[in-house]
Amino acid sequence: MARQSRNSNAKPHNAQVSQLAGTNSLPSLPHITADLLDKLACSDVSVSELADVIKLDPALSLNVMRLAQDRSSQAVPDVANAARLVGRDTLANLVRWSSTLDVFDTYSFCSPGDLTEFWAHSMKCALLAEHLGRELEFHDPDGAFLAGQLHDIGKLLLLTYYPTKYKLRFSGSADGRQKKADPDDLVGDEHASMGAALVRRWRHHSLLADAVFYHHHPADAVARAFPLVKLVYAANLLAKADSPDKELLTRPEMGMLELSSTQLERAVDTAFSSFRKTAAGLNIDLPIAFKDASQAPPSHTDAHAAVTGHVRDTSLLATLSYGLLNAREANDVLHLVEQTLHGHFDIDRVVFFLIDRESDTLEAHGQCCSYVGELSVPLSNDSCSPVLALNKEHAVDCFVTSGNSKISIMDEQIVHFLGKEGVVCLPMVVDGAPVGTIALGINRADRAVLSGQQQLLDRLSKHAARALLNCQKQSALEVPQQQDRVESVITLTRKAVHEANNPLGIIKNYLSVLARRMAEQNIEHDEIRIIGEEIARIRNILAALVKSSKEVAVTMAPVDLNAMVDDLVRLMKQDLSEQNGIQIHSRLSSSLPMALTDKDVLKQAVLNLLKNSAEALTDGGNIHVETEFVPGDKENHVDNGNGRAKLTIRDDGPGIPESVRDQLFQPFVTSKASHEGLGLSIAQGLIQQLHGTISCDPAAESGTQFTIWLPVASS
């Protein structure tokens, strides 16, 4: 429900009571919220553990009971049962929502001292009602605890929506000690009516609502009520003291419980002892120690800061998770994580070590420098920090100092590479599956600050691990899918070729008969021979078409790549120029060694690429063909030390849309109308069969560029 405007002196009208009773926007004590957020950071925290803390806060207790009652047709007896009914995820969402409310809304209407005072009184009343009930042998002491916890919930509601009129105030006494104005005198008994309306709202049994409603009625009337009303009435009276008060135990109102003085003293002592332990466990400074109730006690400020930190961290991880959800490739994941580390933690030197299962190594990735790919750590080297962090599944750090012989040489090299005094390695492990390590370059002075954010860093590394694992799974799924599509294409093509070969065979036979008869009559029939040769070429093309890339028989031998390219350019140059207005330009490297390849297979692949470029130039244009020799480690195209031959085919056409380019080498993918989209798929298969690679990128100015990398023959 939306909040009413605050600082109003008006009392709630009857029409507003029902509306306000539906609220779920009541503040929680930040100490309790912070404790719950810490527990939720542990994946194995149980519902019962969360319930044990939730029941300590009136606002959270009310909301959990309300959620549970909405899901049940039966009355829910207590917070423990309510928590089990709504489940861990709902409890987690409720706590996180409450933490956001605490950060952004609480102190605009309610001082920290007021909120702590309210909690202290409610908690004492709850414990007193429970232990008095046990002495009375009341059948439901947990229900008595809940009733005591919620007896003043209406007061919190009125403070929330009418803060000016219902503000809790504190005033000093003549002797300088803190003397509290009685909150009941300021609020009257309107809060009891409002609290009862809240309880009735979630359809709990009426006796609980009655206990909230009647706790300020005259004692003689309450004495004739059912036990729960009497327990809450007496507990509220005793809870106004800061410690066990024997004078209160002798007041006439206590007689309604029909307990002996010994029983009363035992219940009160036990309740106050439990209260002090609870406050100490939550690090709450009790109001009796405050000089000014409007001033936040130290522990309250710390707790609010902790909640604020949790909300900030949750917001950061939610933003990161949204980005990772849309990341399609591992590099996208690494880029997002690196941005987050730089923007939120001010860490500008990051290297990701990802597991390579084929080589059993951690391979380095990142953008900190161009030669990051040279870092490779064997998984067997468990003295190296990235491997050690992965094996131990927790962060490991090391710093380079003079005379430090404990650090390994490889760790020293990583630190030097990062350009800092040390490195912190965060393991990326999710659901027991190791993915890699994040190495953060830091200086020694930054380690203490980073240690305070260790929990957030651990959560960030888990998010990164899960995203990378999802990318790996998606990639593994796409490979067989692409292979299945290729096999389907081959099957369909074989059927079509089989059917086409039948009429071609008949035509060729009839041409042979026709040629023989024309020869017998001395008639020139050279055109018949040409037709026969073309039919034979068609059959060869069809036969090659049905072969998948793995079926192409290749014979690897030294090939003069420049000579082969020159022949193809001369063959196509005149025809393309006259028919289509396309100019072909070649720039061939004089230092290019012999390529190690199959000439016929490579020629088929290059012809497909030239044809593809020509088809893109519908209004004429230019095709550039270039060769280049690339030595061993340049651009990471290494082939057993010999280097590689680079063949580039570039056009200045309209280019290929990015959405098509990502899937360009898959069958039936094309940006051209009336084309089947098979040529590039075939070209890729042929190049891979030649132990080469092919890529497609936008040209520098306009158009498209295909690049083929091939091994070269040893000298």
XYZ file of C-alpha atoms in Angstrom:
715
model
C 0.000 0.000 0.000
C 1.308 3.486 -0.783
C 2.246 5.570 2.225
C 0.022 8.467 3.345
C 1.589 11.914 3.549
C 3.430 12.275 6.837
C 3.755 14.991 9.522
C -0.005 15.293 9.693
C -1.535 16.123 13.065
C -4.881 14.651 12.090
C -6.052 11.423 13.655
C -6.934 8.515 11.354
C -10.616 8.390 10.520
C -12.528 5.136 10.735
C -12.392 4.841 6.951
C -8.601 5.033 7.103
C -8.218 2.404 9.786
C -9.124 -0.443 7.434
C -6.882 0.970 4.740
C -3.886 1.392 7.055
C -4.433 -2.079 8.468
C -3.537 -3.468 5.049
C -0.052 -1.961 5.080
C 3.125 -4.001 4.812
C 5.508 -1.028 4.872
C 6.548 -0.987 8.537
C 10.233 -0.532 9.409
C 12.343 -3.241 11.005
C 15.196 -2.788 13.420
C 18.339 -2.619 11.222
C 20.301 -4.871 13.607
C 17.867 -7.689 12.847
C 17.748 -6.943 9.127
C 21.562 -6.925 8.947
C 21.757 -10.248 10.817
C 19.235 -11.809 8.420
C 21.091 -10.510 5.354
C 24.313 -12.021 6.688
C 22.561 -15.361 7.166
C 21.039 -15.230 3.671
C 24.527 -14.793 2.204
C 25.115 -18.422 3.266
C 23.385 -20.742 0.815
C 22.838 -23.441 3.451
C 20.926 -21.330 5.991
C 17.700 -23.091 6.973
C 14.168 -21.727 7.225
C 14.112 -22.415 10.963
C 17.312 -20.386 11.456
C 15.729 -17.467 9.619
C 12.514 -17.818 11.606
C 14.436 -17.655 14.908
C 15.664 -14.177 13.946
C 12.499 -12.944 12.191
C 10.389 -13.575 15.288
C 12.544 -11.021 17.167
C 11.151 -8.169 15.048
C 7.464 -7.105 15.223
C 7.247 -5.751 11.658
C 8.897 -8.797 10.075
C 6.814 -11.151 12.238
C 3.632 -9.425 11.132
C 4.559 -9.637 7.449
C 5.554 -13.321 7.611
C 2.301 -14.183 9.425
C 0.335 -12.215 6.825
C 2.031 -14.000 3.909
C 1.495 -17.396 5.522
C -2.153 -16.748 6.283
C -2.748 -15.744 2.659
C -1.611 -19.237 1.681
C -3.500 -21.212 4.314
C -7.157 -21.720 5.124
C -6.206 -22.649 8.708
C -4.905 -20.357 11.417
C -1.100 -20.238 11.488
C -0.036 -20.449 15.166
C 3.395 -18.774 15.159
C 6.284 -17.366 13.120
C 8.111 -20.707 12.903
C 5.145 -22.399 11.232
C 4.522 -19.335 9.063
C 8.138 -19.350 7.866
C 7.950 -23.025 6.911
C 4.743 -22.355 5.015
C 6.048 -19.441 2.895
C 9.503 -21.003 2.288
C 13.071 -19.730 2.126
C 12.818 -17.785 -1.147
C 9.829 -15.759 0.034
C 11.553 -15.061 3.365
C 14.661 -13.909 1.495
C 12.632 -11.557 -0.701
C 10.824 -10.171 2.346
C 14.089 -9.462 4.172
C 15.646 -7.800 1.123
C 12.543 -5.678 0.607
C 12.653 -4.689 4.286
C 16.337 -3.760 3.995
C 15.559 -1.453 1.072
C 12.826 0.186 3.159
C 15.252 0.613 6.071
C 17.830 2.294 3.836
C 15.620 4.636 1.856
C 12.619 5.395 4.065
C 12.934 4.732 7.787
C 14.610 7.792 9.196
C 12.459 10.310 7.359
C 9.766 9.752 9.993
C 11.230 7.788 12.896
C 14.440 8.475 14.811
C 16.841 5.578 15.457
C 16.337 5.979 19.220
C 12.569 5.707 18.817
C 12.859 2.533 16.771
C 15.248 0.897 19.243
C 12.987 1.901 22.164
C 9.987 0.415 20.389
C 11.853 -2.835 19.701
C 13.121 -3.102 23.296
C 9.658 -2.707 24.791
C 8.065 -5.144 22.314
C 10.794 -7.737 22.877
C 10.551 -7.517 26.673
C 6.771 -7.814 26.486
C 7.030 -10.879 24.221
C 9.486 -12.680 26.506
C 7.535 -11.766 29.636
C 4.266 -13.016 28.110
C 5.965 -16.280 27.100
C 7.572 -17.010 30.502
C 4.565 -15.873 32.499
C 2.551 -18.235 30.324
C 4.918 -21.093 31.084
C 4.541 -20.472 34.836
C 0.787 -20.374 34.326
C 1.011 -23.606 32.272
C -0.651 -21.756 29.405
C -1.193 -24.166 26.487
C 0.543 -21.962 23.847
C 3.580 -20.039 25.192
C 4.804 -19.412 21.621
C 1.460 -17.789 20.870
C 1.882 -15.675 24.007
C 5.321 -14.578 22.727
C 3.781 -13.548 19.387
C 0.971 -11.638 21.085
C 3.465 -9.779 23.267
C 5.659 -9.040 20.254
C 2.738 -7.554 18.312
C 0.877 -5.818 21.129
C 2.213 -2.363 20.145
C 2.375 -2.913 16.361
C -0.358 -0.311 15.926
C 1.944 2.230 17.583
C 4.559 1.612 14.882
C 1.898 2.007 12.232
C 0.746 5.358 13.645
C 4.359 6.528 13.932
C 4.854 5.623 10.303
C 1.863 7.472 8.923
C 1.252 10.205 11.500
C 4.760 10.942 12.849
C 4.132 14.492 14.086
C 1.206 13.617 16.306
C 2.429 10.215 17.532
C 6.137 10.934 17.905
C 7.767 9.175 20.878
C 9.498 11.867 22.959
C 12.098 11.741 25.685
C 12.704 14.400 28.333
C 15.379 14.893 30.977
C 14.727 14.722 34.721
C 15.972 17.073 37.396
C 18.785 14.721 38.410
C 20.068 14.405 34.843
C 18.941 10.802 34.377
C 16.837 9.857 31.394
C 13.136 9.992 32.114
C 10.807 8.786 29.386
C 7.435 10.314 28.765
C 4.921 7.481 28.749
C 4.355 6.607 25.080
C 0.846 5.431 25.924
C -0.057 8.921 27.114
C 1.079 10.319 23.786
C -0.535 7.727 21.598
C -3.571 6.910 23.674
C -5.255 3.588 23.029
C -5.736 4.248 19.291
C -2.687 2.100 18.615
C -4.378 -0.872 20.313
C -7.358 -0.601 17.965
C -5.064 -0.226 14.965
C -2.895 -3.171 16.025
C -5.931 -5.391 16.502
C -7.148 -4.396 13.020
C -3.779 -5.424 11.595
C -3.929 -8.844 13.285
C -7.513 -9.465 12.230
C -6.506 -8.516 8.682
C -4.649 -11.803 8.257
C -7.453 -13.881 9.740
C -5.601 -15.233 12.764
C -7.744 -16.518 15.611
C -9.590 -13.717 17.388
C -7.948 -14.298 20.808
C -4.618 -12.936 19.530
C -6.321 -9.814 18.167
C -8.161 -9.477 21.503
C -4.880 -9.562 23.411
C -3.610 -6.661 21.280
C -6.880 -4.742 21.532
C -7.459 -4.999 25.324
C -3.938 -4.441 26.664
C -4.828 -0.853 27.758
C -8.313 -1.568 29.110
C -9.049 -1.184 32.839
C -7.451 -3.878 34.968
C -10.708 -4.988 36.589
C -12.202 -5.629 33.127
C -9.102 -7.485 31.902
C -9.104 -9.673 35.015
C -12.327 -11.258 33.761
C -10.903 -11.952 30.251
C -9.360 -15.104 28.802
C -5.754 -15.931 29.806
C -3.942 -14.544 26.710
C -5.367 -11.061 27.281
C -4.260 -11.142 30.916
C -0.762 -12.363 30.010
C -0.179 -9.550 27.509
C -1.644 -6.948 29.877
C 0.679 -7.983 32.709
C 3.693 -8.333 30.386
C 3.147 -4.831 28.988
C 3.050 -3.401 32.497
C 6.251 -5.197 33.581
C 8.073 -4.365 30.307
C 7.972 -0.628 31.074
C 10.838 -1.171 33.518
C 14.438 -1.323 32.313
C 15.186 -4.216 34.676
C 13.203 -6.557 36.959
C 11.158 -4.350 39.314
C 9.888 -6.108 42.463
C 7.584 -3.196 43.257
C 5.688 -3.844 40.021
C 5.267 -7.490 41.016
C 3.332 -6.421 44.111
C 0.844 -4.256 42.242
C -2.784 -5.404 42.446
C -2.947 -5.989 38.674
C -0.515 -8.897 39.012
C -3.095 -10.772 41.054
C -5.117 -11.513 37.923
C -2.497 -14.123 36.922
C -2.928 -16.068 40.168
C 0.809 -16.778 40.347
C 2.919 -16.842 43.482
C 5.591 -14.209 44.081
C 8.217 -16.874 43.441
C 6.684 -17.763 40.085
C 6.413 -14.114 39.116
C 10.010 -13.367 40.079
C 11.276 -16.440 38.207
C 9.365 -15.538 35.025
C 10.516 -11.907 35.136
C 14.167 -12.768 35.834
C 14.226 -15.346 33.044
C 12.569 -12.946 30.590
C 14.936 -10.035 31.305
C 17.944 -12.339 31.160
C 16.835 -13.589 27.748
C 16.206 -10.027 26.633
C 19.726 -8.897 27.563
C 21.246 -11.894 25.777
C 19.179 -11.198 22.658
C 20.174 -7.525 22.624
C 23.832 -8.397 23.137
C 23.699 -11.040 20.399
C 22.369 -8.433 17.963
C 24.832 -5.771 19.224
C 22.021 -3.460 20.290
C 22.757 -0.578 22.674
C 19.759 -0.500 25.011
C 17.892 2.833 25.322
C 18.698 3.233 29.029
C 22.272 4.180 28.055
C 21.224 6.977 25.668
C 21.621 10.624 26.578
C 19.273 11.678 23.803
C 16.742 9.295 22.314
C 16.725 11.286 19.071
C 20.418 10.492 18.617
C 21.305 7.194 16.987
C 23.190 4.871 19.352
C 26.548 3.675 17.975
C 25.387 0.127 17.298
C 22.311 1.455 15.492
C 24.478 3.530 13.178
C 26.699 0.503 12.502
C 23.690 -1.728 11.834
C 22.157 0.809 9.465
C 25.485 1.079 7.649
C 25.590 -2.722 7.369
C 22.076 -2.815 5.901
C 22.961 -0.005 3.498
C 26.015 -1.990 2.412
C 23.913 -5.087 1.817
C 21.418 -3.124 -0.298
C 24.235 -1.523 -2.296
C 25.923 -4.881 -2.854
C 22.657 -6.567 -3.814
C 21.958 -3.785 -6.309
C 25.448 -4.197 -7.788
C 25.079 -7.967 -8.166
C 21.565 -7.604 -9.598
C 22.905 -5.213 -12.247
C 25.791 -7.568 -13.025
C 23.454 -10.581 -13.187
C 21.217 -8.804 -15.685
C 24.203 -8.099 -17.920
C 25.542 -11.649 -17.591
C 22.122 -13.019 -18.472
C 22.403 -11.352 -21.889
C 26.052 -12.309 -22.453
C 26.328 -14.761 -25.342
C 30.038 -15.494 -25.248
C 32.733 -15.923 -22.600
C 34.482 -12.715 -23.694
C 31.284 -10.766 -23.002
C 31.172 -12.236 -19.487
C 34.814 -11.352 -18.804
C 34.319 -7.809 -20.088
C 31.309 -7.213 -17.798
C 33.093 -8.594 -14.730
C 36.195 -6.524 -15.491
C 34.069 -3.382 -15.811
C 32.400 -4.118 -12.461
C 35.721 -4.667 -10.702
C 37.057 -1.412 -12.094
C 33.943 0.688 -11.444
C 32.982 -0.620 -7.981
C 36.283 -1.766 -6.461
C 38.658 0.559 -8.354
C 40.713 -2.439 -9.548
C 42.174 -1.707 -12.967
C 44.517 -4.701 -13.419
C 42.630 -7.974 -13.869
C 43.512 -11.292 -15.511
C 41.137 -14.234 -15.862
C 42.653 -17.719 -15.780
C 40.185 -20.138 -17.392
C 40.516 -23.925 -17.345
C 41.519 -25.541 -20.635
C 40.580 -29.224 -20.293
C 42.507 -30.313 -23.378
C 45.845 -29.054 -22.061
C 45.068 -29.241 -18.302
C 46.122 -25.622 -17.875
C 44.773 -22.285 -16.737
C 44.881 -20.013 -19.787
C 44.997 -16.240 -19.247
C 42.420 -13.879 -20.744
C 41.856 -10.162 -20.324
C 42.298 -6.717 -21.768
C 45.120 -5.423 -19.579
C 47.681 -5.969 -22.374
C 48.025 -7.541 -25.808
C 50.266 -10.449 -24.738
C 48.103 -11.723 -21.890
C 47.608 -14.931 -23.876
C 51.202 -15.932 -23.157
C 50.341 -16.697 -19.505
C 49.576 -20.384 -19.105
C 49.613 -22.124 -15.709
C 49.621 -25.955 -15.487
C 46.884 -27.229 -13.185
C 49.488 -29.502 -11.641
C 51.413 -26.464 -10.330
C 49.598 -26.222 -6.990
C 52.211 -23.808 -5.614
C 50.973 -21.106 -7.979
C 48.290 -18.843 -6.473
C 45.666 -19.165 -9.273
C 45.763 -22.975 -8.980
C 45.949 -22.883 -5.170
C 42.863 -20.661 -4.942
C 40.974 -23.011 -7.263
C 41.941 -26.097 -5.254
C 41.100 -24.537 -1.876
C 37.966 -22.786 -3.204
C 38.753 -19.574 -1.360
C 40.729 -16.408 -2.055
C 44.537 -16.554 -1.976
C 46.876 -13.577 -2.014
C 50.629 -13.084 -2.289
C 52.911 -10.054 -2.336
C 56.377 -9.642 -3.790
C 58.872 -8.342 -1.243
C 62.635 -8.461 -1.105
C 63.884 -11.628 0.544
C 60.511 -13.399 0.261
C 61.581 -16.853 -0.884
C 58.175 -18.453 -0.226
C 56.548 -16.964 -3.304
C 56.971 -19.008 -6.502
C 58.634 -17.607 -9.598
C 55.395 -17.954 -11.550
C 53.538 -15.915 -8.899
C 56.245 -13.261 -9.081
C 55.833 -13.131 -12.852
C 52.059 -12.741 -12.537
C 52.527 -9.901 -10.022
C 55.056 -8.214 -12.321
C 52.696 -8.701 -15.240
C 49.864 -6.984 -13.313
C 52.179 -4.109 -12.398
C 51.265 -4.088 -8.689
C 52.830 -5.176 -5.407
C 50.720 -8.297 -5.144
C 47.833 -10.361 -6.449
C 44.565 -11.663 -4.979
C 43.192 -14.776 -6.700
C 39.458 -15.447 -6.480
C 38.288 -18.959 -7.415
C 35.422 -19.261 -9.886
C 33.563 -22.380 -8.755
C 29.826 -23.024 -8.973
C 27.979 -26.123 -7.782
C 31.306 -27.903 -7.339
C 32.380 -27.237 -10.943
C 35.677 -25.291 -11.230
C 35.785 -22.755 -14.059
C 38.896 -20.706 -13.380
C 40.399 -17.920 -11.269
C 40.176 -14.123 -11.254
C 43.565 -12.530 -10.522
C 43.366 -8.972 -9.139
C 46.452 -6.801 -9.140
C 46.597 -4.751 -5.908
C 49.067 -2.900 -3.702
C 49.673 -3.987 -0.117
C 47.919 -0.903 1.273
C 44.698 -1.890 -0.539
C 44.476 -5.408 0.919
C 42.758 -4.403 4.175
C 40.049 -2.496 2.299
C 39.540 -5.388 -0.089
C 39.276 -7.852 2.817
C 36.242 -5.943 4.059
C 34.600 -6.603 0.699
C 35.639 -10.251 0.485
C 32.106 -11.616 0.802
C 30.924 -9.438 -2.082
C 33.944 -10.467 -4.185
C 33.169 -14.128 -3.496
C 29.578 -13.645 -4.641
C 30.775 -11.782 -7.741
C 33.155 -14.619 -8.652
C 30.303 -17.149 -8.294
C 28.134 -15.068 -10.630
C 30.998 -14.977 -13.144
C 31.566 -18.739 -12.824
C 27.899 -19.518 -13.424
C 27.757 -17.252 -16.480
C 30.927 -18.774 -17.963
C 29.645 -22.282 -17.301
C 26.378 -21.428 -19.073
C 28.357 -20.123 -22.074
C 30.330 -23.376 -22.192
C 27.151 -25.455 -22.037
C 25.514 -23.370 -24.741
C 28.560 -23.705 -26.978
C 28.622 -27.467 -26.443
C 24.964 -27.654 -27.477
C 25.451 -25.545 -30.611
C 28.216 -27.726 -32.107
C 26.119 -30.907 -32.529
C 23.153 -28.797 -33.643
C 25.253 -27.267 -36.409
C 26.602 -30.698 -37.367
C 23.036 -32.051 -37.516
C 22.014 -29.210 -39.818
C 24.963 -29.886 -42.141
C 24.172 -33.610 -42.241
C 20.531 -32.819 -43.056
C 21.659 -30.609 -45.941
C 23.944 -33.360 -47.249
C 21.145 -35.950 -47.126
C 18.751 -33.708 -49.054
C 21.475 -32.821 -51.578
C 22.327 -36.479 -52.198
C 18.709 -37.197 -53.026
C 18.547 -34.240 -55.427
C 21.851 -35.184 -57.117
C 20.741 -38.774 -57.505
C 17.587 -37.671 -59.299
C 19.454 -35.116 -61.466
C 22.061 -37.680 -62.602
C 19.416 -39.845 -64.275
C 18.325 -37.316 -66.955
C 21.932 -36.137 -67.366
C 23.002 -39.723 -68.125
C 20.228 -40.134 -70.697
C 21.151 -36.821 -72.385
C 24.820 -37.790 -72.554
C 23.995 -41.178 -74.077
C 21.809 -39.604 -76.755
C 24.548 -37.045 -77.506
C 27.022 -39.921 -78.025
C 24.632 -41.596 -80.469
C 24.055 -38.279 -82.247
C 27.797 -37.609 -82.521
C 28.463 -41.074 -83.993
C 25.747 -40.671 -86.670
C 27.007 -37.193 -87.568
C 30.549 -38.568 -87.920
C 29.315 -41.323 -90.243
C 27.822 -38.590 -92.444
C 30.952 -36.408 -92.247
C 29.019 -33.606 -90.444
C 31.000 -31.276 -88.166
C 30.030 -32.050 -84.589
C 32.583 -30.235 -82.380
C 29.735 -28.389 -80.577
C 28.385 -31.773 -79.520
C 31.765 -32.522 -77.901
C 31.650 -29.233 -75.949
C 28.138 -29.982 -74.740
C 29.289 -33.424 -73.605
C 32.233 -31.952 -71.684
C 29.971 -29.445 -69.952
C 27.577 -32.201 -68.947
C 30.500 -34.161 -67.510
C 31.578 -31.060 -65.558
C 28.060 -30.660 -64.182
C 28.123 -34.263 -62.977
C 31.514 -33.675 -61.286
C 30.175 -30.578 -59.570
C 27.147 -32.492 -58.336
C 29.359 -35.322 -57.110
C 31.507 -32.862 -55.138
C 28.429 -31.138 -53.717
C 27.186 -34.224 -51.897
C 30.425 -34.660 -49.991
C 30.518 -33.163 -46.512
C 33.711 -31.487 -45.390
C 34.842 -34.582 -43.494
C 34.457 -36.698 -46.634
C 36.660 -34.522 -48.870
C 39.861 -36.417 -49.592
C 42.728 -33.969 -49.337
C 46.365 -34.363 -50.327
C 48.529 -31.905 -48.439
C 51.507 -30.677 -50.458
C 53.479 -27.453 -50.964
C 51.447 -25.069 -53.153
C 52.450 -21.733 -54.683
C 49.553 -19.700 -53.274
C 50.466 -16.580 -55.263
C 50.412 -18.515 -58.582
C 47.071 -20.111 -57.771
C 45.515 -16.720 -56.865
C 46.960 -15.133 -60.003
C 45.409 -17.857 -62.219
C 41.983 -17.374 -60.591
C 42.129 -13.588 -60.956
C 43.058 -13.816 -64.661
C 40.314 -16.395 -65.237
C 37.561 -14.212 -63.718
C 38.806 -10.702 -64.417
C 37.524 -10.151 -67.959
C 34.163 -11.830 -67.460
C 33.345 -9.889 -64.283
C 34.484 -6.596 -65.790
C 32.406 -6.942 -68.960
C 29.278 -8.477 -67.473
C 29.051 -6.845 -64.036
C 31.330 -3.821 -63.963
C 33.494 -5.392 -61.246
C 37.246 -4.837 -61.042
C 39.516 -7.410 -59.362
C 42.769 -6.154 -57.820
C 45.543 -8.354 -56.434
C 48.445 -7.566 -54.127
C 50.623 -10.628 -53.630
C 53.452 -10.850 -51.119
C 56.825 -11.593 -52.689
C 58.070 -13.111 -49.420
C 55.238 -15.647 -49.144
C 56.567 -19.214 -48.737
C 54.828 -22.274 -50.149
C 51.530 -23.061 -48.423
C 50.933 -26.573 -47.130
C 47.509 -27.401 -48.611
C 45.489 -29.207 -51.293
C 45.430 -27.008 -54.395
C 42.126 -28.248 -55.878
C 40.236 -28.103 -52.564
C 41.611 -24.646 -51.767
C 40.741 -23.420 -55.279
C 37.125 -24.540 -54.786
C 36.892 -22.674 -51.470
C 38.444 -19.474 -52.896
C 36.151 -19.586 -55.938
C 33.165 -19.727 -53.577
C 34.414 -16.631 -51.731
C 35.126 -14.702 -54.962
C 31.676 -15.620 -56.247
C 30.148 -14.475 -52.940
C 31.894 -11.076 -53.214
C 30.871 -10.664 -56.855
C 27.209 -11.403 -56.013
C 27.302 -8.676 -53.320
C 28.405 -6.053 -55.919
C 25.090 -5.798 -57.783
C 25.951 -2.300 -59.087
C 29.619 -2.964 -59.781
C 32.561 -2.311 -57.496
C 35.923 -3.687 -56.480
C 37.296 -6.952 -55.144
C 40.764 -6.959 -53.557
C 42.737 -10.182 -53.156
C 45.879 -10.058 -51.020
C 48.425 -12.513 -49.636
C 50.771 -12.074 -46.696
C 53.191 -14.141 -44.632
C 52.674 -13.901 -40.854
C 55.564 -15.109 -38.652
C 55.079 -17.530 -35.751
C 53.478 -15.684 -32.816
C 52.023 -12.632 -34.543
C 48.253 -12.314 -33.902
C 48.328 -15.667 -32.079
C 48.188 -17.618 -35.376
C 50.973 -20.047 -34.507
C 51.609 -23.255 -36.435
C 54.546 -25.264 -35.001
C 56.926 -22.343 -35.469
C 56.660 -21.992 -39.263
C 54.171 -19.131 -39.329
C 51.071 -18.962 -41.528
C 49.956 -17.781 -44.931
C 47.205 -15.170 -44.862
C 44.814 -14.796 -47.814
C 42.356 -11.876 -47.763
C 39.378 -11.326 -50.086
C 37.735 -7.935 -49.606
C 34.916 -6.160 -51.444
C 33.428 -2.664 -51.163
C 29.811 -3.787 -51.316
C 27.011 -3.048 -48.830
C 28.404 -5.421 -46.197
C 26.698 -8.127 -44.164
C 24.294 -7.324 -41.290
C 25.734 -8.160 -37.860
C 22.758 -10.405 -37.071
C 23.601 -12.529 -40.140
C 27.383 -12.367 -39.694
C 27.284 -14.270 -36.379
C 25.752 -17.294 -38.157
C 27.179 -16.739 -41.617
C 28.942 -20.086 -41.951
C 25.849 -22.105 -41.040
C 23.866 -23.711 -43.883
C 20.933 -21.713 -45.304
C 22.112 -18.446 -43.714
C 22.425 -15.628 -46.267
C 21.817 -11.899 -46.629
C 21.012 -12.211 -50.356
C 17.630 -12.807 -51.895
C 17.153 -15.957 -54.018
C 20.321 -17.627 -52.648
C 20.399 -20.905 -50.736
C 23.170 -19.891 -48.308
C 25.345 -22.979 -48.822
C 28.525 -21.552 -50.434
C 30.122 -20.153 -47.276
C 29.240 -23.236 -45.246
C 31.017 -25.376 -47.857
C 33.991 -22.996 -47.963
C 34.404 -23.174 -44.190
C 34.296 -26.969 -44.236
C 36.945 -27.108 -46.951
C 39.278 -24.676 -45.164
C 38.972 -26.589 -41.894
C 39.792 -29.782 -43.751
C 42.994 -28.062 -44.883
C 43.912 -27.364 -41.214
C 43.199 -23.698 -41.764
C 40.757 -21.118 -40.388
C 38.406 -18.616 -42.007
C 36.735 -15.520 -40.588
C 34.418 -12.798 -41.789
C 34.683 -9.167 -40.645
C 33.441 -5.782 -41.836
C 35.940 -4.133 -44.182
C 37.736 -1.020 -42.918
C 35.685 1.456 -44.982
C 32.738 -0.510 -46.400
C 31.906 -4.002 -47.561
C 33.041 -7.377 -46.256
C 36.403 -9.050 -45.716
C 37.081 -12.800 -45.593
C 40.418 -13.924 -44.155
C 41.893 -17.407 -44.623
C 44.826 -18.652 -42.536
C 46.805 -21.616 -43.869
C 49.868 -23.490 -42.625
C 53.078 -23.047 -44.619
C 55.446 -25.769 -45.707
C 58.672 -26.100 -43.730
C 61.706 -24.638 -45.473
